[in-house]
Amino acid sequence: MTTTYAALLRGINVSGSKRVPMPELRTVLTELGHTGVATYLQSGNAVFRSGSDDEDALAADLEQALRRRFGFAVDCLVRDAGYLAAVADACPFPAAELEGKQLHVTYFDRPVGAGRFADLAAAEFLPEEFRLGDRCLYLYAPDGLGRSKLAVALGRPRHVKGLTATSRNWNTVVKLVEMTRG
């Protein structure tokens, strides 16, 4: 029996650094023995099927294969279809009423407690808001991520130190749910 997963690569193909062409990412995943491999956009989103049920091991194997292939480290998170759908379903913001660029999900490698962000004065960032979920953070940024002061604050080292984290806009969140459904 196989499980469908999404691999979320962090920080590739940004400003010409850490170039990982999607055809080569598909090849790496196939060489690791995965099936049904597909990619979405150029920003490190891949879908595949595997007989393994260990997301952390799948991510570690992919990280090692990418380092061997490209000569640099790429942090990866691997999440199964059920988790991706649950994150989308649990969105605390009215996603259907918003543009994809206004809503983002940051996926974390482990659960994150509210204490990590306790020093943020939420009222100072309104109308921007964030909420924590299951190994994720939802960010509502009405003017987009590029203009978001809250996104900058959330990304400070004291908030993300020791975490592997990667963000996707809502359009990508929805697309990955669709792609992993079958």
XYZ file of C-alpha atoms in Angstrom:
182
model
C 0.000 0.000 0.000
C 1.268 3.461 -0.840
C 0.646 6.884 0.631
C 0.571 10.130 -1.335
C 2.823 12.879 -0.032
C 3.898 16.397 -0.841
C 7.536 17.396 -0.475
C 7.949 21.049 0.441
C 11.443 22.323 -0.273
C 12.615 25.468 1.484
C 14.438 28.355 -0.150
C 15.159 27.051 -3.636
C 15.053 28.938 -6.940
C 14.917 32.317 -5.197
C 16.882 35.140 -6.831
C 18.927 32.665 -8.838
C 20.325 30.855 -5.792
C 19.975 27.201 -4.871
C 18.749 26.277 -8.344
C 16.827 23.009 -8.392
C 15.143 22.510 -11.769
C 11.824 20.728 -11.388
C 12.644 18.019 -13.958
C 15.713 17.152 -11.879
C 13.669 17.158 -8.671
C 11.277 14.691 -10.309
C 14.271 12.538 -11.295
C 15.680 12.594 -7.757
C 12.334 11.514 -6.302
C 11.977 8.750 -8.892
C 15.534 7.542 -8.204
C 14.572 7.306 -4.512
C 11.940 4.758 -5.570
C 8.855 6.962 -5.412
C 6.071 6.756 -7.958
C 3.478 9.163 -9.338
C 5.980 12.010 -9.113
C 4.786 15.474 -10.169
C 5.895 19.007 -9.394
C 4.036 22.286 -9.066
C 5.565 25.646 -9.922
C 9.313 26.240 -9.630
C 9.357 26.872 -5.893
C 9.908 23.367 -4.574
C 6.582 21.592 -4.453
C 6.495 17.928 -5.411
C 3.926 15.184 -5.023
C 4.775 11.490 -4.942
C 3.646 8.093 -3.690
C 5.674 5.936 -1.352
C 5.292 2.725 0.613
C 6.918 4.396 3.619
C 4.839 5.858 6.430
C 7.728 7.845 7.949
C 7.554 11.481 6.829
C 10.757 12.433 8.638
C 12.741 9.620 7.025
C 11.352 10.521 3.604
C 12.394 14.153 4.128
C 15.885 13.152 5.335
C 16.381 10.840 2.342
C 15.327 13.622 -0.033
C 17.616 16.149 1.662
C 20.588 13.768 1.325
C 19.796 13.032 -2.324
C 19.499 16.747 -3.133
C 22.816 17.502 -1.394
C 24.528 14.764 -3.427
C 22.937 15.930 -6.672
C 23.321 19.701 -6.317
C 26.076 20.174 -3.749
C 24.101 22.300 -1.293
C 21.682 21.728 1.560
C 17.944 22.029 1.021
C 15.584 21.739 3.969
C 12.577 19.575 3.132
C 9.299 18.789 4.817
C 7.205 15.833 3.708
C 3.503 15.745 4.580
C 0.829 13.240 3.633
C -2.403 14.004 1.808
C -4.545 13.743 4.937
C -2.454 16.283 6.825
C -2.484 18.750 3.912
C -6.271 18.500 3.626
C -6.693 18.892 7.402
C -4.567 22.053 7.393
C -6.661 23.531 4.584
C -9.916 22.547 6.289
C -8.824 24.035 9.628
C -7.980 27.460 8.213
C -9.213 30.036 10.751
C -9.584 32.746 8.112
C -12.301 33.007 5.415
C -10.127 31.552 2.649
C -12.932 31.440 0.070
C -13.372 35.208 0.409
C -9.683 36.090 0.091
C -7.170 36.275 -2.733
C -4.490 33.594 -2.641
C -1.788 36.192 -2.042
C -3.524 37.359 1.142
C -3.373 34.056 2.969
C -0.321 31.910 3.655
C 0.528 28.767 5.558
C 3.939 28.232 7.098
C 4.568 24.539 7.662
C 6.850 23.561 10.562
C 8.789 20.369 11.152
C 7.216 19.966 14.595
C 4.461 21.415 16.789
C 4.946 25.039 17.786
C 3.431 26.531 20.919
C 2.006 30.020 21.274
C 4.792 30.921 23.695
C 7.232 31.108 20.812
C 5.377 34.187 19.519
C 4.203 35.612 22.861
C 6.346 38.733 22.535
C 4.490 39.910 19.424
C 1.975 42.668 20.100
C -0.732 41.493 17.707
C -2.595 44.816 17.749
C 0.451 46.569 16.276
C 0.145 44.531 13.088
C -3.598 44.774 12.415
C -5.247 44.149 10.044
C -2.620 41.432 9.597
C -3.138 38.405 11.823
C -1.763 34.934 12.428
C -3.036 31.781 14.067
C -1.238 28.565 14.939
C -2.425 25.189 13.740
C -1.138 21.621 13.666
C 2.575 22.079 12.870
C 1.683 25.196 10.920
C 0.965 28.887 11.114
C -1.742 30.668 9.135
C -0.946 34.256 8.131
C -3.517 36.726 6.877
C -1.692 39.556 5.100
C -4.264 41.649 3.185
C -1.592 43.547 1.220
C 0.389 40.415 0.377
C 3.469 38.806 1.845
C 5.900 41.262 0.259
C 4.411 44.155 2.228
C 3.708 42.252 5.427
C 5.327 43.608 8.582
C 3.902 40.695 10.535
C 5.604 38.184 8.223
C 8.931 39.883 8.903
C 8.324 39.765 12.662
C 7.246 36.111 12.570
C 10.380 35.199 10.638
C 12.817 36.687 13.138
C 15.381 34.205 14.460
C 13.979 34.260 17.992
C 10.674 32.969 16.628
C 11.924 30.333 14.190
C 15.260 29.308 15.695
C 15.672 25.555 15.602
C 12.692 25.004 13.308
C 12.503 23.960 9.710
C 9.794 26.157 8.241
C 8.555 26.866 4.733
C 5.616 28.955 3.578
C 3.124 28.615 0.753
C 0.414 30.992 -0.415
C -3.162 29.784 -0.278
C -3.328 29.002 -4.005
C -0.437 26.576 -3.568
C -1.941 25.112 -0.387
C -5.149 24.326 -2.284
C -3.295 22.975 -5.328
C -1.211 20.608 -3.212
C -4.362 19.299 -1.551
C -5.839 18.664 -5.013
C -2.672 17.008 -6.295
C -2.375 14.669 -3.311
C -6.014 13.593 -3.418
C -5.363 11.181 -6.166
